[in-house]
Tab-separated table of C-alpha atoms and ligand atoms in Angstrom:
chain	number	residue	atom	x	y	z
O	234	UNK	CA	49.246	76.996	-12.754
O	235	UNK	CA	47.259	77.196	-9.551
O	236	UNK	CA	45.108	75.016	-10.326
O	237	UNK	CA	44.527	71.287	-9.513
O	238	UNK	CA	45.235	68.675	-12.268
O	239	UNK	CA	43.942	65.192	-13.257
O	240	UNK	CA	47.104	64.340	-11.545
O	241	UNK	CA	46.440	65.629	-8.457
O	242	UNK	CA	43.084	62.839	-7.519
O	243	UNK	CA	43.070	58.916	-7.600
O	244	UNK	CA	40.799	58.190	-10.806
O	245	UNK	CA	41.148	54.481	-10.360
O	246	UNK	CA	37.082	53.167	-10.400
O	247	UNK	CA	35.848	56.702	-10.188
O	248	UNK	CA	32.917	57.986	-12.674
O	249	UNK	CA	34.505	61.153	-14.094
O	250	UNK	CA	33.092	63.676	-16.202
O	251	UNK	CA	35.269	65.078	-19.025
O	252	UNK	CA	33.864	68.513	-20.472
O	253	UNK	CA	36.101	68.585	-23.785
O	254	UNK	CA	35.800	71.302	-26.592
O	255	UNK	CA	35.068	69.057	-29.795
O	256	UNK	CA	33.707	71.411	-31.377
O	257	UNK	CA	35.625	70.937	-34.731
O	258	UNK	CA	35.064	71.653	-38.190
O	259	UNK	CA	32.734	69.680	-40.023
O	260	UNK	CA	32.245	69.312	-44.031
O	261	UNK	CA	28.900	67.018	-45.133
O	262	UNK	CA	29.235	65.084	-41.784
O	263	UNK	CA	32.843	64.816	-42.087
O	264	UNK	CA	35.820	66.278	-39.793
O	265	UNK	CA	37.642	68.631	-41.558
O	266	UNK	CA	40.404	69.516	-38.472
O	267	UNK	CA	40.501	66.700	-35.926
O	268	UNK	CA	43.070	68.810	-34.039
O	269	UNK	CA	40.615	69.783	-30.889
O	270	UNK	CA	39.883	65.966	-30.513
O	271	UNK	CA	44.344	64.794	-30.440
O	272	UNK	CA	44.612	67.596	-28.015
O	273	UNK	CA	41.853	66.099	-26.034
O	274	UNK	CA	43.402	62.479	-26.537
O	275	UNK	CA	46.572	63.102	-23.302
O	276	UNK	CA	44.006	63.596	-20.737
O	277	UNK	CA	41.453	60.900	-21.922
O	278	UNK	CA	44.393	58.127	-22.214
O	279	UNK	CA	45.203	59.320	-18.957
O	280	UNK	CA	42.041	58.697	-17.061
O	281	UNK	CA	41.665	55.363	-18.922
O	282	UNK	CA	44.911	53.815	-17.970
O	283	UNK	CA	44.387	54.715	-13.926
O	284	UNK	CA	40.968	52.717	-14.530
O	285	UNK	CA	38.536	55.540	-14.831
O	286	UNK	CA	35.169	55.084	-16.076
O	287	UNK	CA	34.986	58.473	-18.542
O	288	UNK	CA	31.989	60.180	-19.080
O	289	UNK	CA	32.940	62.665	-22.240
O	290	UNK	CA	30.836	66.339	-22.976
O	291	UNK	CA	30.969	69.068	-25.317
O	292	UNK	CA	29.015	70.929	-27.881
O	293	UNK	CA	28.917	71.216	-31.584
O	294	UNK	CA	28.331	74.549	-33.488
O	295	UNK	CA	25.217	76.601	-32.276
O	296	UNK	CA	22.408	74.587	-31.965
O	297	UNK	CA	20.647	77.117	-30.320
O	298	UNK	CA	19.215	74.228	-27.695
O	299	UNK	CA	17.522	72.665	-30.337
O	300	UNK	CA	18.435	69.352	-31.595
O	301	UNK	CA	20.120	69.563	-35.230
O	302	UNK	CA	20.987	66.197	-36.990
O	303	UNK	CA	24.093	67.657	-38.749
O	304	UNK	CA	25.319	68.713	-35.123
O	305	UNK	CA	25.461	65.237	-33.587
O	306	UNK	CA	28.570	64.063	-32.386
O	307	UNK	CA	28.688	60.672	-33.635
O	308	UNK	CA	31.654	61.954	-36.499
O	309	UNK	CA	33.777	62.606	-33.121
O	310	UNK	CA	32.558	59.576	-31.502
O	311	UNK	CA	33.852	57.414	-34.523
O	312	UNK	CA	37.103	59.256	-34.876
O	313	UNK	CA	38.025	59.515	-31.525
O	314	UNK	CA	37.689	55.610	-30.953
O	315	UNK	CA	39.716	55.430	-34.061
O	316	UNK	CA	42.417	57.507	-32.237
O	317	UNK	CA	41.721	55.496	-29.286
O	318	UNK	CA	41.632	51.812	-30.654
O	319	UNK	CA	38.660	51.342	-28.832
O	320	UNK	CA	34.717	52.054	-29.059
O	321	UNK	CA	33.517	55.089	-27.887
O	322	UNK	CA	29.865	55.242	-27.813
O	323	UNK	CA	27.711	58.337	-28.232
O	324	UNK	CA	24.547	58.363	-26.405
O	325	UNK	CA	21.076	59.763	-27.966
O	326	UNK	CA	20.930	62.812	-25.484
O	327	UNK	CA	23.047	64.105	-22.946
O	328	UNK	CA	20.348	63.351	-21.008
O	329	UNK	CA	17.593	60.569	-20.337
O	330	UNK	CA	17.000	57.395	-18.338
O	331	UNK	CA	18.898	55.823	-21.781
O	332	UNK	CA	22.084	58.054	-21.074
O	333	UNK	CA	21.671	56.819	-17.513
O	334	UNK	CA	21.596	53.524	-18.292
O	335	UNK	CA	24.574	53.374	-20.740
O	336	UNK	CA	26.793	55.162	-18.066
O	337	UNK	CA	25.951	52.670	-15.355
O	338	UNK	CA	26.583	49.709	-17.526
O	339	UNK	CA	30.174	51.107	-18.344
O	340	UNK	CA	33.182	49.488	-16.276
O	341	UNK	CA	36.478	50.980	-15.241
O	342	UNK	CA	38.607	51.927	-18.222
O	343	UNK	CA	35.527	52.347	-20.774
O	344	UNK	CA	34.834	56.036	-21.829
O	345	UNK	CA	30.963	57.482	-23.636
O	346	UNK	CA	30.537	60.605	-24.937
O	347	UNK	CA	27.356	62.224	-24.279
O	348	UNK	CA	25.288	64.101	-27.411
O	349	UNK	CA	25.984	67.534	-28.023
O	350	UNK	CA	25.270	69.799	-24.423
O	351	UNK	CA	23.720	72.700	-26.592
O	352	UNK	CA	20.689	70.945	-27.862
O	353	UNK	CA	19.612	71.544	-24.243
O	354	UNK	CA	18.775	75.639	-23.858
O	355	UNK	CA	20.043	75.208	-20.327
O	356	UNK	CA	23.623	74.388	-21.275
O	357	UNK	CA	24.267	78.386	-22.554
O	358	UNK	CA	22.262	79.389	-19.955
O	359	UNK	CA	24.310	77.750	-17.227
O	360	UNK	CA	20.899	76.326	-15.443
O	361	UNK	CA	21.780	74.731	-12.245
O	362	UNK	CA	19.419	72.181	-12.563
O	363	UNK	CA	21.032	70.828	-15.774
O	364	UNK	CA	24.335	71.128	-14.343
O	365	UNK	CA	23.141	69.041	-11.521
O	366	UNK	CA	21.781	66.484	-13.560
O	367	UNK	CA	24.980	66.466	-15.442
O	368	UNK	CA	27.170	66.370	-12.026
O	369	UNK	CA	24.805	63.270	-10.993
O	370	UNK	CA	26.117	61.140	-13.294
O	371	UNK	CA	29.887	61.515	-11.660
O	372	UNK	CA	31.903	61.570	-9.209
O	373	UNK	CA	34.484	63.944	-10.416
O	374	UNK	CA	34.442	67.191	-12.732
O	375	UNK	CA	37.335	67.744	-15.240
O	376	UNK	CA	37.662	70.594	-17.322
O	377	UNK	CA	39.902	70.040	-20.541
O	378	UNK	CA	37.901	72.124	-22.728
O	379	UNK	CA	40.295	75.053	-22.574
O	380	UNK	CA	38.423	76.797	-25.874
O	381	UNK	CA	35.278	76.815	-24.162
O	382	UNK	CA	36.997	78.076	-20.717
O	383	UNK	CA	36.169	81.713	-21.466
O	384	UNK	CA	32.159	80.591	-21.318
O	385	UNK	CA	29.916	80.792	-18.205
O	386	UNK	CA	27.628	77.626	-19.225
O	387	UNK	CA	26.276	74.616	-17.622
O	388	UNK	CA	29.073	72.455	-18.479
O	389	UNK	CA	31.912	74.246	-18.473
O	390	UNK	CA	31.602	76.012	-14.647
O	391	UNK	CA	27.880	75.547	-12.820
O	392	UNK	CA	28.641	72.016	-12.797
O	393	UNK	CA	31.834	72.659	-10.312
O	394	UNK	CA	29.169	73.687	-7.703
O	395	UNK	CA	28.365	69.632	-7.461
O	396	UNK	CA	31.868	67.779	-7.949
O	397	UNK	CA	35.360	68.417	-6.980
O	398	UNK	CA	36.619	69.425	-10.004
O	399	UNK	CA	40.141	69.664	-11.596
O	400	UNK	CA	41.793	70.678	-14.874
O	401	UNK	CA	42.738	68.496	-17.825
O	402	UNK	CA	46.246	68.275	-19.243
O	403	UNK	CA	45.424	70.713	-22.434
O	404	UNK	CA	43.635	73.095	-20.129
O	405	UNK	CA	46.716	72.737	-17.669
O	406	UNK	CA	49.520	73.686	-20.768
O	407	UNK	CA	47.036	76.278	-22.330
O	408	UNK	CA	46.982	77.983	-19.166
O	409	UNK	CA	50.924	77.639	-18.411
O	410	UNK	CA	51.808	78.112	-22.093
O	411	UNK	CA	49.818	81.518	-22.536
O	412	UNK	CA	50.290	82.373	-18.697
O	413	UNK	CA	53.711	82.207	-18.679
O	414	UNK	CA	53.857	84.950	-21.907
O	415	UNK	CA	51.453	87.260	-19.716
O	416	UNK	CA	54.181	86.804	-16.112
O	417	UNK	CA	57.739	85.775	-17.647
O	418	UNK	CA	58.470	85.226	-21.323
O	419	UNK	CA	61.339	85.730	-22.301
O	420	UNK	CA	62.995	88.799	-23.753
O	421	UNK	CA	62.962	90.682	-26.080
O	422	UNK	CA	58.984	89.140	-26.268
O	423	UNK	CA	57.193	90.757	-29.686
O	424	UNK	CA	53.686	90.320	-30.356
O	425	UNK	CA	52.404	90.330	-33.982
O	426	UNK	CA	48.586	91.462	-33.750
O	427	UNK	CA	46.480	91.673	-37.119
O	428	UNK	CA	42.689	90.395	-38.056
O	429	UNK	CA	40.007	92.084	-39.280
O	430	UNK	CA	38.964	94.707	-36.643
O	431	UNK	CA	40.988	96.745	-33.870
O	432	UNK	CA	37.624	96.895	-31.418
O	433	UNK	CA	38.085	92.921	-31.183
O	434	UNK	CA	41.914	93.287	-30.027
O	435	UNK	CA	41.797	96.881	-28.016
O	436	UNK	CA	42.053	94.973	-24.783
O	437	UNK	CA	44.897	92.783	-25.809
O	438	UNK	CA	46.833	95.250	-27.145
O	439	UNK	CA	46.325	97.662	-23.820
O	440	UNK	CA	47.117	94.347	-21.660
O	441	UNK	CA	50.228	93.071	-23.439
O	442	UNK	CA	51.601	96.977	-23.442
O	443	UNK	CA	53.374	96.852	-19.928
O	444	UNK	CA	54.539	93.661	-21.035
O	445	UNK	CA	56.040	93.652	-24.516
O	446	UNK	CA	58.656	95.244	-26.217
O	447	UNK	CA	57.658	94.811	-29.823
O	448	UNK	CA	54.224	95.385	-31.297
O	449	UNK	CA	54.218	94.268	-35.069
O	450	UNK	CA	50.485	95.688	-36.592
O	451	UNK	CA	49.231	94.156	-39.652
O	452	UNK	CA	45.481	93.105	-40.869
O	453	UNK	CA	42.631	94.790	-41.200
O	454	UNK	CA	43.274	96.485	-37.863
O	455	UNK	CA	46.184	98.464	-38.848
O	456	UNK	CA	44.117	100.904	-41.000
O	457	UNK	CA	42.389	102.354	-38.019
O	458	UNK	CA	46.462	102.747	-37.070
O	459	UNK	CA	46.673	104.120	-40.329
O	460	UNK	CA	43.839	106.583	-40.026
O	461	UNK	CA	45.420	107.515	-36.418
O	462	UNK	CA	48.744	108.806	-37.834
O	463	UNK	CA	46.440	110.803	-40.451
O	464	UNK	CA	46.685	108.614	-43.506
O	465	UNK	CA	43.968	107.697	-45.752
O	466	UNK	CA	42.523	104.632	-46.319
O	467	UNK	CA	40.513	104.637	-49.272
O	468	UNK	CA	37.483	102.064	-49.329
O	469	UNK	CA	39.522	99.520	-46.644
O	470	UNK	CA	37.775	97.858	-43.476
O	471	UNK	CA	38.364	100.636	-40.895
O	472	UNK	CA	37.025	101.887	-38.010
O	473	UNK	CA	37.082	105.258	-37.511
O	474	UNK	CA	35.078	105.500	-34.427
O	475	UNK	CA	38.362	104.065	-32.739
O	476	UNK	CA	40.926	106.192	-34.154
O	477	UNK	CA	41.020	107.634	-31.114
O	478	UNK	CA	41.805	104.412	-28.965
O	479	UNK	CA	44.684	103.732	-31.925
O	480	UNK	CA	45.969	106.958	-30.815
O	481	UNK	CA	45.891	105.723	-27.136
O	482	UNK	CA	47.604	102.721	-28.141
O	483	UNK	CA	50.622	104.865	-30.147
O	484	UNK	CA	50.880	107.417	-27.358
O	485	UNK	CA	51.155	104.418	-24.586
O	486	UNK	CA	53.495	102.808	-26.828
O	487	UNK	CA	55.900	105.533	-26.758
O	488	UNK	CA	55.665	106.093	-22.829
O	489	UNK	CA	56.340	102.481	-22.533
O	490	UNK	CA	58.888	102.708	-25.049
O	491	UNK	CA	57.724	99.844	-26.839
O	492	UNK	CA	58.215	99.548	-30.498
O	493	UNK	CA	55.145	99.804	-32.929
O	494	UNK	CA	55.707	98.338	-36.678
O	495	UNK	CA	52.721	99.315	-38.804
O	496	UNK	CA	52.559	98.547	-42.686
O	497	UNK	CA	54.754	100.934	-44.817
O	498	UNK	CA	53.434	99.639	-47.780
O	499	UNK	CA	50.296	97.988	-48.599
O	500	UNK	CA	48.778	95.534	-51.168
O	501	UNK	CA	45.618	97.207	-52.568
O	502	UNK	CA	42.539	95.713	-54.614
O	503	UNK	CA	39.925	97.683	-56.394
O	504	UNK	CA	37.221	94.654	-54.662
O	505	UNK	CA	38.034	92.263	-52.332
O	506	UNK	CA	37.338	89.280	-54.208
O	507	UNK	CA	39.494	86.907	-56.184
O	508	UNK	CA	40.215	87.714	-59.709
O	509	UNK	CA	40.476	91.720	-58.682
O	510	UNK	CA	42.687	94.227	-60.048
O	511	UNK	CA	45.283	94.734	-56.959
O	512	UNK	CA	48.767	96.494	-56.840
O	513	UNK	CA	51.058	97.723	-54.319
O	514	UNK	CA	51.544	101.108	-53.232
O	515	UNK	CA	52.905	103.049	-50.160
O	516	UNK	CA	51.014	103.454	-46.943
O	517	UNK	CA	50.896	107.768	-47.410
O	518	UNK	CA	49.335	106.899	-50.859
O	519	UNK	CA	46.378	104.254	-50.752
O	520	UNK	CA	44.368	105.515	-53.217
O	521	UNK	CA	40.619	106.507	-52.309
O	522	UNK	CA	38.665	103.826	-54.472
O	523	UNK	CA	41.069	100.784	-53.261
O	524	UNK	CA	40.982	98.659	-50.214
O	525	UNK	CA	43.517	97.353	-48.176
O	526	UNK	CA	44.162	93.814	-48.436
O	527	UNK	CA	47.993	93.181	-47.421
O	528	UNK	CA	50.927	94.353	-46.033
O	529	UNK	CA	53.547	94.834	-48.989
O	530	UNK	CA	56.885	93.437	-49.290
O	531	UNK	CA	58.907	96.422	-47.357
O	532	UNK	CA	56.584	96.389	-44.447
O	533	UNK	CA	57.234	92.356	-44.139
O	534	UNK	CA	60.447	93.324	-44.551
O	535	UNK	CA	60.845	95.755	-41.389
O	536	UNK	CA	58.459	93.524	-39.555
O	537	UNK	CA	61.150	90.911	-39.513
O	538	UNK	CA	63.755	92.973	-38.768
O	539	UNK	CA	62.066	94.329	-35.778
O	540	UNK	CA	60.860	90.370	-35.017
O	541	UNK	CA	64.471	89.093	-35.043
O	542	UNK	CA	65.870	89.950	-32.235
O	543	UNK	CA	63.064	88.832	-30.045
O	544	UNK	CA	62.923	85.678	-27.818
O	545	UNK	CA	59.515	85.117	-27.484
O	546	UNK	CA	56.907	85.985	-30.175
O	547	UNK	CA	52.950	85.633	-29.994
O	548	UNK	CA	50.959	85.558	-33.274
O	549	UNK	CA	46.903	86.294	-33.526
O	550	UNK	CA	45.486	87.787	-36.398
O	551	UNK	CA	46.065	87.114	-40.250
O	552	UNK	CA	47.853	90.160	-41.660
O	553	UNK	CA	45.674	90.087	-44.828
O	554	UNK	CA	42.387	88.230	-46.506
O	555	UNK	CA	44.247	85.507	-46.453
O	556	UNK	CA	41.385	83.556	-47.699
O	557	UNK	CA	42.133	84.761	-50.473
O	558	UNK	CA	45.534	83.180	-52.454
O	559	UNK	CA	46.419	86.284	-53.692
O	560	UNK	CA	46.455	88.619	-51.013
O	561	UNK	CA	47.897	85.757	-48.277
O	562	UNK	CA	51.415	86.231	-49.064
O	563	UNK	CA	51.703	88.693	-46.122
O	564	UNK	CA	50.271	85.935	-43.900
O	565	UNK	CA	52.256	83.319	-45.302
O	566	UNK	CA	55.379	84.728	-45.135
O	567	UNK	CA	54.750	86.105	-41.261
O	568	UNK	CA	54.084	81.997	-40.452
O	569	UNK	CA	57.226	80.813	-42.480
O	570	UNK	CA	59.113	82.919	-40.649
O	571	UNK	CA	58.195	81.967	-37.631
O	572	UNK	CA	58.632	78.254	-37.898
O	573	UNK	CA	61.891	79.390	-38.677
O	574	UNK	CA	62.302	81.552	-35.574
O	575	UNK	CA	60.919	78.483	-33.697
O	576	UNK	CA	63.266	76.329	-35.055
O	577	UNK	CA	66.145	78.233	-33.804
O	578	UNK	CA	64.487	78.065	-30.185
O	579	UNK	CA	62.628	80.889	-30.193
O	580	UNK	CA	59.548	80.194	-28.396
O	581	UNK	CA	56.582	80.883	-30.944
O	582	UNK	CA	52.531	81.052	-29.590
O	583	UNK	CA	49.709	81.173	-32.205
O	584	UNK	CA	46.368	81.814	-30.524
O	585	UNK	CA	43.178	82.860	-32.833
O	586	UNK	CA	40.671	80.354	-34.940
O	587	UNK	CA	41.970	82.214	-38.237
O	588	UNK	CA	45.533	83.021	-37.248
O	589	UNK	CA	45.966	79.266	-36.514
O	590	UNK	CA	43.890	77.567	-39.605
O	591	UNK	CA	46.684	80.161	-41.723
O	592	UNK	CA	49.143	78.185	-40.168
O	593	UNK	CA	47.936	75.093	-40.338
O	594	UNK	CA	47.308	75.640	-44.160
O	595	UNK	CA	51.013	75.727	-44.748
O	596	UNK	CA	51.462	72.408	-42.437
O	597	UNK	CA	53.741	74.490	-40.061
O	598	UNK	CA	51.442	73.759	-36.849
O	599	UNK	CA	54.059	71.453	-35.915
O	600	UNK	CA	56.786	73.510	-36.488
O	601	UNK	CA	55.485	76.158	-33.564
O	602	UNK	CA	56.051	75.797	-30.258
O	603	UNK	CA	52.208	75.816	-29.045
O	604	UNK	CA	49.416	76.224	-31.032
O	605	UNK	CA	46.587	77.368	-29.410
O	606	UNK	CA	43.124	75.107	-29.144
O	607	UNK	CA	41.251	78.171	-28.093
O	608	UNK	CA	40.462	80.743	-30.149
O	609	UNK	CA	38.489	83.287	-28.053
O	610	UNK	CA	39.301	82.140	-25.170
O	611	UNK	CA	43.266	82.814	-25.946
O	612	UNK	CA	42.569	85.837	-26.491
O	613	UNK	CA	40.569	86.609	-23.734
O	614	UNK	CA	43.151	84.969	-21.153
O	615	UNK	CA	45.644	87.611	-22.951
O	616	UNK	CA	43.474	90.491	-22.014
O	617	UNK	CA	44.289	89.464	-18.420
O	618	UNK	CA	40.968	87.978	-17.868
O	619	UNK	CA	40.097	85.423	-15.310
O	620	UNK	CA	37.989	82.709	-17.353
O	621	UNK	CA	34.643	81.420	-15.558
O	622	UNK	CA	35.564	77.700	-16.696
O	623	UNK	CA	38.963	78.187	-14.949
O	624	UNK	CA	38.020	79.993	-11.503
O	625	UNK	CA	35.925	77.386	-10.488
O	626	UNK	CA	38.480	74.649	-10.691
O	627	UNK	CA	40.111	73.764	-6.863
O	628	UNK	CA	43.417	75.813	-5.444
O	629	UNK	CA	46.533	74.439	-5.409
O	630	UNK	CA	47.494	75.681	-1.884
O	631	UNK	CA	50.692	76.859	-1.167
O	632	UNK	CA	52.808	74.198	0.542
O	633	UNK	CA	52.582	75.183	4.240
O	634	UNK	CA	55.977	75.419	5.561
O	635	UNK	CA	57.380	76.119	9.253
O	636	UNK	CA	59.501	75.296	11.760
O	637	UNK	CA	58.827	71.960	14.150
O	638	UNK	CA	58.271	73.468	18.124
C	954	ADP	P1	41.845	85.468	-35.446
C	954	ADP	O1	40.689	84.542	-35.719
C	954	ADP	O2	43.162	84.821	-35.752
C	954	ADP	O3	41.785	86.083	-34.087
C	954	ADP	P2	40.473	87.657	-36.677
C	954	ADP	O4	39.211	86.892	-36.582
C	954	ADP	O5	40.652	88.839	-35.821
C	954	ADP	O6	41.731	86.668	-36.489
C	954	ADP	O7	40.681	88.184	-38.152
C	954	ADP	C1	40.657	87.338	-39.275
C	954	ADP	C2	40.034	88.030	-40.439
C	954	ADP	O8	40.656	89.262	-40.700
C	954	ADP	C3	40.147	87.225	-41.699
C	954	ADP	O9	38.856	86.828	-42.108
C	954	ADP	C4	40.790	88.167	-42.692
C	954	ADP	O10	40.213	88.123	-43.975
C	954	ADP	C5	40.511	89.516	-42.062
C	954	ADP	N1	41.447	90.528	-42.556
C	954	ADP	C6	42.776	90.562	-42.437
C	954	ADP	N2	43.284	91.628	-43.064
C	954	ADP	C7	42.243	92.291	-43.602
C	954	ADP	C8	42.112	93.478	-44.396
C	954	ADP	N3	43.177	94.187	-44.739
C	954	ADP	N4	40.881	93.843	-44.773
C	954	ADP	C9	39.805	93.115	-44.420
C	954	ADP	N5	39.858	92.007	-43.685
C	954	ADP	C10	41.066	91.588	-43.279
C	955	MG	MG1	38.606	84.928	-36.208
């Protein structure tokens, strides 16, 4: 990464500010996933042990800059002092002669975490004044919140134009982790792409097709594939206003001689609800009244086949409703398999909020080599685009070398 790190600036004394993404599930006030707040825990420990005084930010949900009781972060708070062993704090408002007051009074090695940054309107709207007002109450910017790295807000890039500001340690192995699948995996490097919709993926398909060898197409998506190579669909989620990009796709494919998997055979359901009538036919012969709701036991079949030889594999997208039991075996199978691949030192990436909560379903989060925290923002750093919240972190320079006169 070309960035600098948290390792890269004495912390020892220094106020810094920690923009995290703890924005995790939460069930009648209760954490459902603390995974965001562990990954956040590296970096935190860090800054406490040099004798930082940490200043912690993030947002909750979609407040809509309004303050919403259910969206406070106290649950965090609690749990991350849990993880911590010590008390963390949470101020009223991220702002406030209070919030100023609390962050003076802290001494080196004592962390707060400020209220959720989106009951203020000017967080989204990346207002400099709020991002100055943030910056004041620091002397250093950190950005760990690698899942909120594809936004432009307050928080997560306008305060840079006040502080020197650095990377965290999850935002540093995101980066290298996904990075290094975009510049140098290695080969053969598959990618299995499924989800609902093929307009949400277009980009990441066209930017991983120079730099793949396998495409395995499951999901909702691959019945706009379907409808490409002139099959019906019947009642499935398609779209056929982008039949002609699936085309695109197919045709670039083949000039990059990169192999395509789509479904062969496909679980249908007369309604896409549990309890429905569902069978499984071939791909040529999805019958008209039917939707698509899995791949079928050939097409996982061939999918692995094409998947083993590869040395690198990156997962996004469920390759079914997974949500429901039924019609998740497709889904379930894909992530067995791939702990298993992993396990044999393949190196395994699943990026995507559903792609990853399938995984972690099964308990095989561990068993993959990285997991990604960020959901859109792993998939926008896969369609080759520079993130806001990363650009304005500082340069490593290049190490200036020459010859002494
Ligand atoms: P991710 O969050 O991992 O990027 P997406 O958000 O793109 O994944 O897609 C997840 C959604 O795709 C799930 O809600 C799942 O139900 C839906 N999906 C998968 N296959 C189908 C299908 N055949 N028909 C309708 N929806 C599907
Ligand atoms: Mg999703």
């Amino acid at each position: 990464m070309d960035k600098l790190t948290v390792r890269d600036f004495d912390a020892s004394g220094k106020r810094v500010f920690v923009r995290c993404d703890f924005n995790v599930p939460l069930e009648d006030g209760k954490i459902t996933d603390d995974t965001r707040i562990v990954a956040a825990l590296p970096t935190i420990r860090y800054l406490l042990n040099q004798g930082a005084i940490v200043i912690l930010a993030s947002h909750l949900g979609r407040p809509d800059g309004k303050v919403q009781d259910s969206l406070r972060l106290r649950p965090v708070a609690e749990r991350l002092g849990q993880l911590l062993r010590m008390n963390v704090p949470v101020t009223g408002d991220a702002l406030g002669v209070g919030t100023e007051d609390a962050i003076n009074r802290l001494k080196p090695g004592e962390a707060i975490l400020l209220e959720n940054l989106r009951f203020h309107p000017e967080e989204e709207k990346n207002d400099p004044g709020f991002a100055r007002k943030l910056a004041g109450y620091a002397d250093v910017y950190v950005n760990d919140a690698f899942g909120s790295a594809h936004r432009a807000h307050a928080s997560t890039a306008g305060i840079a134009a006040y502080l020197p500001a650095y990377a965290g340690l999850l935002m540093e192995r995101e980066i290298n982790v996904l990075g290094n699948l975009l510049e140098n995996p290695d080969r053969p490097f598959a990618a299995v792409i499924g989800g609902a919709k093929v307009s949400g993926k277009i980009q990441v398909l066209k930017n991983l097709m120079g730099k793949v060898d396998v495409f395995v197409i499951g999901g909702g998506m691959a019945n706009t594939f379907l409808l490409a190579q002139g099959k019906g669909v019947g009642k499935s989620l398609a779209e056929p206003d982008r039949v002609d990009d699936a085309r695109a796709i197919l045709a670039s494919a083949e000039e990059h001689r990169v192999q395509v998997v789509l479904p062969v055979d496909v679980v249908v359901a007369k309604e896409v609800t549990r309890g429905s009538e569902y069978k499984t036919v071939p791909a040529e012969k999805i019958p008209t009244s039917w939707h698509v709701v899995d791949v079928g036991r050939q097409s996982q079949t061939l999918m692995r086949q094409a998947l083993d030889p590869a040395r690198t594999v990156f997962w996004n997208g469920p390759l079914g409703v997974f949500e429901i039991p039924t019609f998740s075996v497709g889904t379930k199978e894909m992530a067995r398999y791939l702990a298993g691949r992993a396990a044999t030192g393949v190196t395994v990436v699943v990026g995507g909020g559903d792609s990853v909560a399938a995984v972690e379903q099964q308990g095989l989060a561990e068993k993959m080599t990285h997991i990604s925290t960020g959901g859109g923002a792993s998939l926008e750093m896969l369609e080759g685009r520079e993130m806001p919240g990363v650009a304005v972190l500082l340069d490593r320079r290049p190490v200036e070398t020459g010859k002494a006169e």
